[in-house]
Amino acid sequence: MLLNGVAVGQRARIISVNGPEALKHHILEMGLTPDTEVFVMAKAPLGDPLQLFVRGYQLSMRAAEAAFIEVKPKEGGK
Amino acid sequence: MRIALAGNPNSGKSTLFNALTGLRQTVGNWPGVTVEKKVGILKTDKETEVVDLPGLYSIDPYSPEEIVSWNYLKSGEADVVLNIVDGTNLERNFMFTSEIAELGLPMVVALNFYDRVKKFGDEIDIEKLSAWLGCPVIPISALKNDGIAELIDAAKKAAKEKTKPNVFKIDIKDEKDLSQTDRQSAVIEARFKVIDENLPKIVKRKDRFSVSKTAKIDKILTNKWLAFPIFAAIIFAVYFVSVSSLGAFLTDLFSENLFGDEGFFITSSRAWLTAIGCAPWLVGLIVDGIIAGVGAVLSFVPQIIILFFLLSILEQCGYMARIAFVFDKIFRFFGLSGKTLIPMLIGTGCGVPAIMATKSINGERERRLAVMTTTFMPCSAKIPVIALISSAIFGGAWWVAPLAYFIGIFAILLSGLILKNFKAFKKTESSFMMELPEYQLPTLGKVLNSTLYQALEFVKKAGTIILLAVVGVWFLSSFGFAGGKFGFVETEQSLLATLGKLLSWVFVPLGFGDWRETVAVMTGLIAKENIISTMEILFPAGIATALSASAGFSFLIFNLLCAPCFAAIGAIKREMHSAKWFWFAIGYQCLFAYVAALIVYWLSRAGATVLVSIIVLAILGLVIYYIIRSKKSGRVIGCANGCAGCELRDACHPKKEIK
């Protein structure tokens, strides 16, 4: 599934990052590399962008950008 | 000796730079490109220069800004690299560290936010970390000035001994089959892999979630229902203090007592100059031209200081980033980034720092749009113009000032809609990946530092550009041909009047075709508040006699939206980095203002009811048009390009993917 489809409060593990070169590069350099765990903290009041917790810091990202990240959701999560 | 300062954005780099150099900094451009270059002299040692490199997440050889940093480091001009890392966010910061290490320059790592690391309960084994990186690691807190002396010693020692840091062993599978860009991505992944393998042996990290208050604060500040009311309340408070209550009081105090017609500087300098036997024309130039003109601008300094003080608190506590986050979806509809809101807010103070603040917008299209449209917001210099029109023509009606702000916001959003369909804007990509920093209490020192810096920039401009312009206008308005010879004349016969008469036909369709109003518009280019002083001089009987309500309204709209003052025009030129884009921006602003004033003038003459109903219909029509259009093109997520023919179509439509 894609990261923009992960529900708020769920954790997921990144499988792969795709997208246009510049964007893919930027996603990776922000630390969203394969095998990294991402926690979807919240969504902005209007439903987009997403607020993510990754590698110990908070990152906001539009759903359109998150749609380039393929993930495997984890059961449970807080 | 030369120290190069490098690190991620938000790692506290500029705080460290200020701690190292104090206010002794020069800002220029890198040779060949207009990317800002900051150089300072070490506070404790005048022989040592500190060069601040742009904040980067990694080196991307396709971006001009990043190539500049890279080339500088490779040139060997720096004796040592000071790599500042956020101690609470080591993995991502070390990715960049590993790139710098490959240059083979002596390096020292400054482990910033160390106080916060300890507060979170993280344990970092500094010795092991230093052994792994192969360079000294110094824990610091740039904000609290902790560890700075040790850091400088370590940097000097490293530069002397020329110790090189360790280089990561990166191995990439099937390297031969990869294209250049794929290889780049693979290298980033590999760097993170090395970090992920080694860091757990060095750092013991507590679950950040249970210790960080940020998530809890965000539950309130970016809450679905509370986010917008809280924003409105904060902004109202900021403007109530800085513009209307305290700020207005101080500005009045300044302008009346110091620079007004009977003000201290005006009367005393006139008396003194006359006493020493100055020629009357020189007294006129110095007192009425220079002192009154520059004084009018300086009167805004208290207002600007208060506004910047409050905005800088919002910036440093981390709330500004949340504003962009909360508003992004609304702005994206108009082809803008949520980050556009930050320059818009600053723009209500002064357009110059507002245009400078567009640097933080990372999509090229959205950044250019922001540079072009930010000055549509009424800056503090336009407030007196609004007040003048409101009192002289609308009897001081309360709704004129709020309307001016709405017009500014509306003009920005509408411009987004118009311009996003331009070919030049369609091509470029946009992105909204942004770190949401931890909330922190701003320190008085840091807030004051940034406030003073911005106020100083403003004063510098008042002392240079505006001074020259004031002298120029004074000359043009005091000299002219009268009775066949060139000399000192009344304003009606001056060169300025001649120029006004030459150009005034342009404004006839807008309802203010008198040369005096044209002259006011022209002097407004020097500083918007000049419009009032010019109008007051040229219409001794009051401007209500010259302008009808419709013409007054149209005059206000034109001056609110047209090209900003020269100082802001200069800022636009710097930020656009291209003559073509600069002229496009200025041309667009003037054209937009002209059309808007034209519409308002003719519609308002047709009567208020007609005007209101047409505006309402137009807005409704636009909204419906864009909703239908976006439904049609199937833009579910909202990139600006539409999906037809897009190779990434599937990624934008997750539902189809699942099937």
XYZ file of C-alpha atoms in Angstrom:
737
model
C 0.000 0.000 0.000
C 1.055 3.638 -0.312
C 1.966 5.911 2.573
C -0.912 8.322 1.904
C -3.320 5.446 2.542
C -2.013 4.705 6.028
C -4.481 5.760 8.726
C -3.601 8.321 11.392
C -2.071 6.608 14.418
C -0.693 3.726 12.343
C 2.914 2.703 11.878
C 4.291 1.437 8.593
C 7.593 0.184 7.193
C 8.890 1.654 3.948
C 9.342 -0.835 1.117
C 10.359 1.440 -1.741
C 10.471 5.068 -2.835
C 9.508 6.068 -6.379
C 8.605 9.264 -8.178
C 10.336 11.934 -10.268
C 14.085 12.054 -9.675
C 14.265 15.280 -7.702
C 11.382 14.322 -5.437
C 12.658 10.792 -4.869
C 16.049 12.194 -4.017
C 14.517 14.618 -1.560
C 12.364 11.935 0.098
C 15.418 9.725 0.568
C 17.659 12.463 1.934
C 15.004 13.295 4.525
C 15.663 9.811 5.852
C 12.690 7.941 4.387
C 14.762 5.059 3.069
C 13.581 1.479 2.584
C 13.148 -0.431 5.848
C 12.597 2.748 7.883
C 9.582 2.862 10.170
C 7.180 5.788 9.722
C 4.431 6.800 12.117
C 1.529 8.834 10.762
C 0.950 11.286 13.625
C -1.821 13.410 12.223
C -3.251 15.111 9.225
C -3.626 18.884 8.837
C -7.095 20.210 9.737
C -8.180 20.034 6.101
C -6.932 16.472 5.658
C -3.676 17.265 3.899
C -0.616 17.482 4.338
C 0.350 14.613 6.615
C 2.372 14.938 9.785
C 4.861 12.086 10.005
C 7.220 10.928 12.705
C 10.341 9.395 11.209
C 13.856 8.781 12.556
C 13.105 10.770 15.688
C 11.821 13.946 14.054
C 8.614 15.334 12.609
C 8.132 15.843 8.922
C 5.192 17.196 6.992
C 4.511 15.960 3.503
C 1.660 16.294 1.051
C -0.439 13.213 0.349
C 0.630 13.531 -3.290
C 4.244 13.117 -2.199
C 3.439 10.309 0.221
C 1.804 8.499 -2.707
C 5.261 7.796 -4.082
C 6.251 5.806 -1.007
C 5.252 2.173 -0.882
C 4.850 0.818 2.641
C 3.785 -2.222 4.602
C 1.508 -1.232 7.492
C 2.242 -2.628 10.953
C -0.473 -4.072 13.091
C -1.390 -2.137 16.223
C 0.673 0.987 16.814
C -0.361 3.732 19.147
C 42.434 30.805 9.139
C 39.124 30.045 7.525
C 36.306 27.964 9.015
C 33.427 26.763 6.812
C 30.152 26.173 8.634
C 27.990 23.427 7.128
C 24.902 21.526 8.259
C 21.238 20.674 7.766
C 18.562 23.380 7.875
C 17.106 23.673 11.403
C 20.304 22.354 12.965
C 20.916 25.729 14.631
C 23.489 26.801 12.075
C 22.619 30.489 12.018
C 22.440 30.584 15.829
C 25.936 29.100 15.975
C 27.137 31.515 13.301
C 25.853 34.433 15.369
C 27.381 32.980 18.534
C 30.749 32.688 16.780
C 30.783 36.040 15.013
C 28.389 38.355 16.829
C 26.940 41.027 14.578
C 30.149 41.380 12.587
C 28.863 39.783 9.418
C 28.833 40.697 5.793
C 26.240 39.309 3.433
C 27.068 39.111 -0.228
C 26.668 36.750 -3.124
C 28.764 33.814 -4.187
C 30.825 34.570 -7.271
C 28.819 33.954 -10.416
C 25.493 33.129 -8.772
C 23.119 35.093 -6.602
C 23.083 32.719 -3.661
C 23.532 34.466 -0.352
C 27.015 34.289 1.143
C 27.539 35.176 4.771
C 31.017 35.808 6.098
C 31.900 36.797 9.659
C 34.953 37.319 11.819
C 35.392 35.187 14.910
C 34.499 37.136 18.045
C 37.494 35.892 19.983
C 40.065 35.994 17.209
C 40.104 38.594 14.474
C 42.400 36.509 12.292
C 39.792 33.807 11.766
C 37.041 34.045 9.179
C 33.828 32.029 9.373
C 31.956 31.276 6.125
C 28.333 30.224 6.500
C 27.312 27.756 3.774
C 23.640 27.376 2.766
C 21.759 24.833 4.923
C 21.485 21.551 3.058
C 20.172 18.027 3.596
C 22.584 16.584 1.085
C 24.592 17.614 -1.912
C 22.522 17.458 -5.064
C 24.722 18.269 -8.038
C 21.746 19.698 -9.951
C 20.956 22.651 -7.711
C 23.002 25.850 -8.159
C 22.870 26.597 -4.448
C 24.322 23.226 -3.565
C 26.995 23.316 -6.248
C 28.210 26.573 -4.744
C 28.716 24.954 -1.343
C 30.305 21.911 -2.883
C 32.737 23.876 -5.030
C 33.703 26.087 -2.130
C 34.513 23.088 0.043
C 36.398 21.375 -2.777
C 38.450 24.482 -3.578
C 40.343 24.008 -0.333
C 39.908 27.649 0.651
C 38.569 26.541 4.012
C 41.088 25.151 6.491
C 38.503 23.235 8.480
C 34.835 22.305 8.131
C 32.647 22.820 11.155
C 29.743 20.436 10.673
C 26.844 21.299 12.949
C 24.431 18.438 13.628
C 21.131 18.300 15.496
C 21.870 15.949 18.393
C 18.226 14.887 18.586
C 18.150 13.879 14.927
C 21.448 12.150 14.300
C 20.682 9.761 11.437
C 19.546 12.373 8.953
C 22.252 14.827 9.971
C 25.031 12.236 9.677
C 23.949 11.474 6.114
C 25.210 14.934 5.188
C 28.222 14.528 7.502
C 29.254 11.420 5.568
C 29.129 13.408 2.328
C 31.323 16.173 3.724
C 33.775 13.635 5.158
C 34.548 12.430 1.634
C 36.107 15.795 0.782
C 39.067 14.908 2.957
C 39.172 18.286 4.711
C 39.848 18.513 8.447
C 36.454 18.344 10.157
C 34.937 18.964 13.578
C 31.387 17.935 14.465
C 29.392 20.300 16.682
C 26.713 18.250 18.413
C 24.059 20.908 18.874
C 20.946 20.895 21.107
C 22.927 18.807 23.600
C 20.827 20.202 26.448
C 17.729 18.864 24.724
C 19.423 15.495 24.121
C 19.968 15.185 27.871
C 16.429 16.344 28.605
C 15.049 13.655 26.343
C 17.172 11.121 28.247
C 19.194 10.055 25.209
C 22.703 8.776 25.894
C 25.388 9.544 23.322
C 28.843 8.045 23.787
C 30.893 10.989 22.551
C 34.198 9.090 22.500
C 32.813 6.226 20.449
C 31.097 8.662 18.121
C 34.318 10.577 17.625
C 36.209 7.357 16.931
C 33.592 6.232 14.402
C 33.548 9.542 12.529
C 37.316 9.955 12.833
C 37.076 13.561 13.974
C 36.506 15.522 17.188
C 32.866 15.734 18.369
C 32.009 18.640 20.672
C 28.621 18.766 22.439
C 27.263 22.319 22.355
C 24.146 24.366 22.830
C 24.419 27.246 20.378
C 21.376 28.932 21.885
C 22.797 28.903 25.429
C 26.355 29.587 24.250
C 27.560 26.337 25.859
C 30.644 24.616 24.503
C 31.509 27.321 21.978
C 35.030 27.930 23.306
C 35.836 24.194 23.222
C 34.456 24.044 19.699
C 36.718 26.842 18.480
C 39.767 25.216 20.106
C 38.944 21.879 18.500
C 38.485 23.496 15.085
C 41.823 25.294 15.331
C 43.582 22.142 16.444
C 42.059 20.101 13.625
C 43.073 22.714 11.069
C 46.648 22.687 12.367
C 47.028 18.919 12.544
C 45.167 18.358 9.280
C 43.470 15.211 10.531
C 41.074 13.744 8.016
C 37.736 12.215 9.045
C 36.780 8.604 8.269
C 35.033 7.885 4.994
C 32.025 5.537 5.013
C 32.471 2.270 3.186
C 29.543 2.265 0.836
C 28.703 -0.713 -1.252
C 26.062 -0.611 -3.935
C 24.710 -3.702 -5.615
C 24.811 -3.954 -9.404
C 26.356 -0.525 -9.661
C 27.056 -0.899 -13.358
C 23.386 -1.264 -14.267
C 22.344 1.953 -12.579
C 21.823 5.285 -14.317
C 23.451 8.400 -12.861
C 20.373 9.454 -10.889
C 19.544 5.947 -9.712
C 23.092 5.688 -8.502
C 22.641 8.864 -6.497
C 19.566 7.487 -4.760
C 21.363 4.213 -4.132
C 24.243 6.110 -2.521
C 21.882 7.922 -0.155
C 20.245 4.626 0.809
C 23.642 3.048 1.373
C 24.777 5.924 3.594
C 21.710 5.562 5.763
C 22.389 1.837 5.950
C 25.881 2.390 7.339
C 24.447 4.880 9.845
C 21.664 2.514 10.892
C 24.206 -0.266 11.472
C 26.604 1.804 13.564
C 24.533 4.317 15.469
C 22.762 1.871 17.842
C 26.210 0.937 19.251
C 26.885 4.584 20.084
C 23.542 6.112 21.013
C 20.869 4.879 23.389
C 17.676 6.687 22.582
C 14.533 6.895 24.664
C 11.208 6.622 22.916
C 10.971 10.230 21.745
C 7.239 10.171 21.747
C 6.794 9.785 25.459
C 9.228 12.603 26.296
C 8.556 15.200 23.616
C 5.895 17.738 24.416
C 5.650 18.756 20.775
C 3.130 16.081 19.843
C 0.904 17.167 22.718
C 1.091 20.842 21.804
C 0.362 19.971 18.191
C -2.785 18.149 19.266
C -4.121 21.568 20.241
C -2.465 24.000 17.813
C -3.091 21.957 14.668
C -6.334 20.432 15.910
C -9.079 20.052 13.340
C -11.409 22.532 15.034
C -9.051 24.709 17.024
C -6.300 25.390 14.460
C -8.062 28.202 12.596
C -9.546 30.061 15.595
C -6.166 29.906 17.378
C -4.424 31.267 14.294
C -6.939 34.102 13.995
C -6.554 34.973 17.676
C -2.737 35.016 17.521
C -2.630 37.136 14.380
C -5.210 39.521 15.775
C -3.122 39.906 18.935
C 0.072 40.526 16.938
C -1.539 43.261 14.833
C -3.443 44.774 17.672
C -0.191 45.341 19.560
C 2.136 46.208 16.689
C -0.037 48.118 14.250
C -3.010 49.570 16.006
C -2.412 50.133 19.716
C 1.190 50.330 20.905
C 2.725 50.626 17.431
C 0.403 53.404 16.281
C 0.987 55.279 19.507
C 4.768 55.140 19.148
C 4.689 56.022 15.466
C 2.500 59.059 16.116
C 4.780 60.085 18.931
C 7.808 59.800 16.675
C 6.368 61.480 13.636
C 4.678 64.362 15.406
C 7.276 65.197 18.005
C 10.407 64.539 16.001
C 9.732 64.769 12.280
C 6.355 66.536 11.939
C 5.969 70.129 10.696
C 6.401 71.363 14.252
C 8.576 68.416 15.308
C 11.829 68.793 17.203
C 14.201 67.902 14.361
C 12.373 70.043 11.834
C 12.112 73.239 13.867
C 15.517 73.029 15.513
C 17.410 72.230 12.316
C 15.575 74.985 10.454
C 16.388 77.486 13.169
C 20.021 76.406 13.338
C 20.573 76.421 9.578
C 18.964 79.832 9.241
C 21.054 81.139 12.128
C 24.336 80.110 10.498
C 23.250 81.890 7.345
C 22.414 79.011 5.037
C 20.863 79.874 1.703
C 17.068 79.389 1.779
C 17.140 76.733 -0.952
C 19.684 74.706 1.000
C 17.582 74.984 4.153
C 14.649 73.749 2.076
C 16.637 70.804 0.750
C 17.976 69.753 4.126
C 14.889 70.361 6.249
C 11.908 69.787 3.968
C 13.636 67.345 1.684
C 16.065 65.192 3.608
C 15.012 65.440 7.262
C 11.275 65.380 6.645
C 11.513 62.689 3.965
C 13.813 60.304 5.770
C 12.022 61.099 9.017
C 8.701 59.997 7.536
C 10.258 56.613 6.877
C 12.045 56.410 10.203
C 8.772 57.098 12.009
C 7.777 53.566 11.104
C 10.756 52.050 12.879
C 8.993 51.539 16.241
C 6.053 49.842 14.534
C 8.373 47.646 12.534
C 10.461 46.749 15.574
C 7.385 45.614 17.505
C 6.010 43.674 14.549
C 9.307 41.927 13.872
C 9.769 41.209 17.549
C 6.428 39.400 17.711
C 6.813 37.626 14.362
C 10.275 36.476 15.334
C 8.834 34.948 18.525
C 6.324 33.036 16.385
C 9.130 31.936 14.096
C 11.449 30.749 16.831
C 8.932 28.880 18.927
C 8.103 26.765 15.874
C 4.588 28.062 15.212
C 5.314 29.540 11.759
C 6.005 26.077 10.342
C 2.638 24.923 11.709
C 0.842 27.830 10.041
C 2.225 26.687 6.702
C 1.201 23.125 7.536
C -2.375 24.062 8.467
C -2.982 26.331 5.470
C -1.196 24.365 2.766
C -4.300 22.728 1.341
C -6.134 26.018 0.883
C -3.155 27.673 -0.762
C -2.432 24.726 -2.993
C -5.853 25.150 -4.579
C -4.566 28.507 -5.798
C -1.271 27.086 -7.009
C 0.614 28.399 -3.967
C 2.413 26.732 -1.082
C 1.216 26.940 2.529
C 4.598 28.499 3.214
C 3.444 31.549 1.204
C 1.513 32.602 4.275
C 4.729 33.394 6.162
C 5.938 36.086 3.715
C 2.355 37.361 3.550
C 2.320 37.889 7.314
C 5.742 39.533 7.327
C 4.631 41.584 4.317
C 2.051 43.355 6.435
C 5.069 44.852 8.226
C 7.456 45.483 5.370
C 7.736 43.980 1.905
C 11.530 43.747 1.937
C 11.978 41.079 4.645
C 8.794 39.430 3.336
C 10.344 38.916 -0.075
C 13.510 37.688 1.606
C 11.416 35.175 3.565
C 10.254 33.487 0.353
C 13.600 31.653 0.403
C 12.062 28.974 2.601
C 9.558 27.963 -0.090
C 11.143 25.023 -1.856
C 9.121 24.660 -5.052
C 10.527 26.982 -7.714
C 7.076 27.806 -9.098
C 5.587 28.540 -5.713
C 8.599 30.585 -4.687
C 8.446 32.788 -7.773
C 4.704 33.261 -7.340
C 5.280 34.325 -3.753
C 7.983 36.826 -4.735
C 5.638 38.301 -7.342
C 2.561 38.598 -5.157
C 3.752 39.143 -1.578
C 3.756 42.921 -1.889
C 0.026 42.916 -2.652
C -0.342 42.756 1.131
C -0.693 46.275 2.552
C 2.639 46.939 4.287
C 2.889 49.336 7.198
C 3.804 52.192 4.837
C 0.511 51.735 2.990
C -1.498 52.099 6.207
C -1.285 55.919 6.188
C -2.447 55.907 2.554
C -5.427 53.766 3.499
C -6.123 56.037 6.450
C -5.966 59.136 4.253
C -8.416 57.838 1.653
C -10.649 56.395 4.330
C -10.907 59.667 6.244
C -10.896 62.118 3.339
C -13.306 60.301 1.057
C -15.247 57.727 3.043
C -15.670 59.782 6.208
C -13.379 57.488 8.183
C -15.514 54.427 7.556
C -14.280 51.448 9.623
C -14.474 48.986 6.751
C -11.858 50.589 4.516
C -8.807 49.236 6.373
C -10.011 45.603 6.702
C -11.114 45.780 3.070
C -7.573 46.720 2.044
C -6.220 43.554 3.698
C -8.909 41.431 2.036
C -8.061 42.975 -1.315
C -4.417 42.070 -0.719
C -5.228 38.454 0.147
C -7.715 38.186 -2.714
C -5.167 39.610 -5.175
C -2.580 37.028 -4.099
C -4.981 34.089 -4.404
C -6.389 35.293 -7.705
C -2.874 35.769 -9.075
C -2.122 32.198 -8.082
C -5.103 31.012 -10.107
C -4.201 33.154 -13.096
C -0.487 32.457 -13.118
C -0.502 28.762 -12.356
C -1.872 28.137 -15.823
C 1.006 30.021 -17.437
C 3.339 27.755 -19.346
C 6.419 28.949 -17.510
C 4.809 28.102 -14.183
C 3.378 24.759 -15.227
C 6.702 23.133 -15.928
C 8.338 23.497 -12.565
C 7.756 21.107 -9.719
C 6.589 21.840 -6.250
C 7.170 20.096 -2.995
C 6.015 20.553 0.557
C 8.376 18.356 2.465
C 9.210 20.327 5.549
C 10.615 19.594 8.946
C 8.232 20.534 11.733
C 10.678 21.667 14.406
C 10.273 20.859 18.092
C 8.484 23.617 19.956
C 10.839 25.638 22.100
C 10.684 28.715 24.241
C 12.310 31.524 22.270
C 15.184 33.230 24.037
C 15.095 36.981 24.406
C 18.619 37.321 23.050
C 17.884 35.484 19.838
C 14.587 37.305 19.273
C 16.204 40.687 19.892
C 19.092 39.778 17.626
C 16.873 38.984 14.673
C 14.595 41.970 15.357
C 17.527 44.353 15.489
C 19.030 42.859 12.357
C 15.826 43.456 10.379
C 15.257 46.913 11.827
C 18.852 47.825 10.957
C 18.343 46.680 7.387
C 15.277 48.916 7.217
C 17.129 51.912 8.661
C 20.032 51.301 6.277
C 17.615 51.498 3.383
C 16.068 54.676 4.754
C 19.578 56.096 4.941
C 20.627 55.172 1.397
C 18.022 54.500 -1.278
C 15.281 56.578 0.270
C 17.651 59.422 1.062
C 18.766 59.621 -2.561
C 15.210 59.356 -3.843
C 14.009 62.028 -1.438
C 16.685 64.413 -2.635
C 15.773 63.583 -6.232
C 12.078 64.227 -5.714
C 12.763 67.392 -3.786
C 14.915 68.614 -6.677
C 12.327 67.689 -9.287
C 9.515 69.293 -7.335
C 11.419 72.491 -6.469
C 13.098 73.324 -9.743
C 11.695 74.002 -13.162
C 11.391 76.461 -15.987
C 9.480 79.596 -15.118
C 9.515 82.846 -17.026
C 11.968 81.406 -19.538
C 14.705 80.428 -17.096
C 15.564 77.444 -14.983
C 15.359 77.923 -11.242
C 13.533 77.631 -7.974
C 9.782 77.438 -8.697
C 6.443 76.606 -7.124
C 5.497 72.912 -7.359
C 2.971 73.605 -10.146
C 5.778 74.686 -12.463
C 8.364 72.162 -11.395
C 9.978 69.430 -13.439
C 7.947 66.917 -11.460
C 4.716 68.603 -12.529
C 5.893 68.557 -16.142
C 6.602 64.846 -15.843
C 3.229 64.275 -14.192
C 1.426 66.112 -16.946
C 3.297 64.034 -19.499
C 2.137 60.767 -17.960
C -1.228 61.594 -16.444
C -3.222 60.413 -19.484
C -2.368 56.864 -18.433
C -4.586 57.225 -15.382
C -7.540 58.974 -17.007
C -9.459 55.692 -17.464
C -8.964 54.997 -13.738
C -10.616 58.246 -12.705
C -7.559 60.099 -11.454
C -6.009 61.687 -14.485
C -4.852 64.900 -12.811
C -1.070 65.424 -12.942
C -0.947 65.850 -9.180
C -2.264 62.344 -8.565
C 0.190 60.986 -11.114
C 3.000 62.673 -9.242
C 1.724 61.132 -5.991
C 1.823 57.649 -7.566
C 5.376 58.285 -8.749
C 6.606 59.477 -5.370
C 4.908 56.397 -3.922
C 7.503 54.318 -5.722
C 10.127 55.788 -3.419
C 8.137 54.972 -0.306
C 4.397 54.439 -0.185
C 3.862 56.938 2.596
C 5.183 59.628 0.244
C 1.809 59.460 -1.477
C 0.202 61.283 1.433
C 2.846 63.944 1.812
C 2.718 64.636 -1.910
C -1.073 64.777 -1.929
C -1.059 67.102 1.043
C 1.333 69.496 -0.638
C -0.384 69.434 -4.011
C -3.985 69.619 -2.775
C -3.923 72.272 -0.064
C -7.729 72.289 0.033
C -7.870 68.564 0.837
C -8.032 65.619 -1.498
C -11.801 65.196 -1.202
C -12.098 68.179 -3.542
C -10.081 66.390 -6.197
C -11.279 62.808 -6.029
C -14.813 61.450 -6.207
C -15.606 58.413 -4.085
C -15.150 56.083 -7.066
C -11.908 57.742 -8.119
C -10.624 57.700 -4.535
C -11.364 54.005 -4.266
C -9.691 53.314 -7.582
C -6.693 55.433 -6.540
C -6.381 53.417 -3.319
C -6.597 50.068 -5.128
C -4.007 51.089 -7.693
C -1.546 52.207 -5.044
C -2.124 49.113 -2.911
C -1.413 46.712 -5.754
C 1.032 48.362 -8.154
C 4.809 47.899 -8.075
C 6.070 48.366 -4.502
C 8.613 50.918 -3.320
C 12.162 50.858 -4.727
C 13.498 49.031 -1.668
C 11.052 46.164 -2.250
C 11.624 46.265 -5.994
C 15.316 45.767 -5.225
C 14.446 42.777 -3.052
C 12.352 41.282 -5.878
C 15.297 41.690 -8.226
C 17.610 39.895 -5.807
C 15.221 37.012 -5.202
C 14.256 36.431 -8.820
C 17.880 35.919 -9.881
C 16.889 36.755 -13.445
C 16.159 39.945 -15.347
C 13.377 38.292 -17.332
C 11.494 37.160 -14.220
C 12.095 40.469 -12.499
C 10.498 42.497 -15.295
C 7.705 39.964 -15.593
C 6.968 40.430 -11.882
C 6.969 44.227 -11.994
C 4.948 44.281 -15.216
C 2.429 41.840 -13.821
C 1.971 43.860 -10.615
C 1.357 47.103 -12.508
C -0.990 45.505 -15.007
C -2.918 43.719 -12.265
C -3.270 46.970 -10.308
C -4.354 48.844 -13.414
C -7.036 46.332 -14.360
C -8.285 46.037 -10.777
C -8.553 49.836 -10.403
C -10.240 50.105 -13.799
C -12.878 47.528 -12.881
C -13.485 49.058 -9.467
C -13.785 52.578 -10.851
C -16.318 51.799 -13.541
C -18.308 49.333 -11.489
C -18.541 51.589 -8.469
C -19.782 54.389 -10.684
C -22.532 52.040 -11.720
C -23.655 51.901 -8.109
C -22.837 49.939 -5.003
C -25.481 47.247 -5.394
C -24.401 46.413 -8.899
C -20.789 46.322 -7.769
C -21.406 43.973 -4.872
C -23.568 41.614 -6.875
C -21.069 41.427 -9.711
C -18.195 40.716 -7.336
C -20.173 38.009 -5.560
C -21.181 36.437 -8.885
C -17.612 36.570 -10.146
C -16.223 34.850 -7.054
C -18.951 32.208 -7.129
C -18.365 31.608 -10.815
C -14.624 31.204 -10.303
C -15.075 28.765 -7.439
C -17.563 26.650 -9.396
C -15.352 26.737 -12.475
C -12.341 25.470 -10.577
C -14.252 22.790 -8.707
C -15.668 21.442 -11.968
C -12.311 21.701 -13.649
C -10.454 19.881 -10.922
C -13.150 17.155 -10.838
C -12.921 16.773 -14.589
C -9.173 16.454 -14.709
C -9.423 14.029 -11.803
C -6.931 15.818 -9.635
C -7.527 13.841 -6.505
C -4.396 14.838 -4.716
C -3.633 18.060 -6.401
C -0.398 18.444 -8.267
C -0.727 21.337 -10.645
C -0.190 19.470 -13.856
C -3.318 17.367 -14.235
C -3.199 13.659 -14.905
C -3.669 13.352 -18.644
C -0.507 11.910 -20.106
C 1.287 11.905 -16.783
C 3.465 8.866 -16.369
C 2.978 8.933 -12.617
C -0.782 8.816 -12.911
C -1.111 5.521 -11.071
C 0.757 6.750 -8.063
C -1.698 9.624 -7.684
C -4.693 7.316 -7.677
C -4.120 4.825 -4.920
C -7.591 3.305 -5.208
C -6.912 2.113 -8.718
C -3.616 0.707 -7.548
C -5.279 -1.483 -4.940
C -7.653 -3.005 -7.462
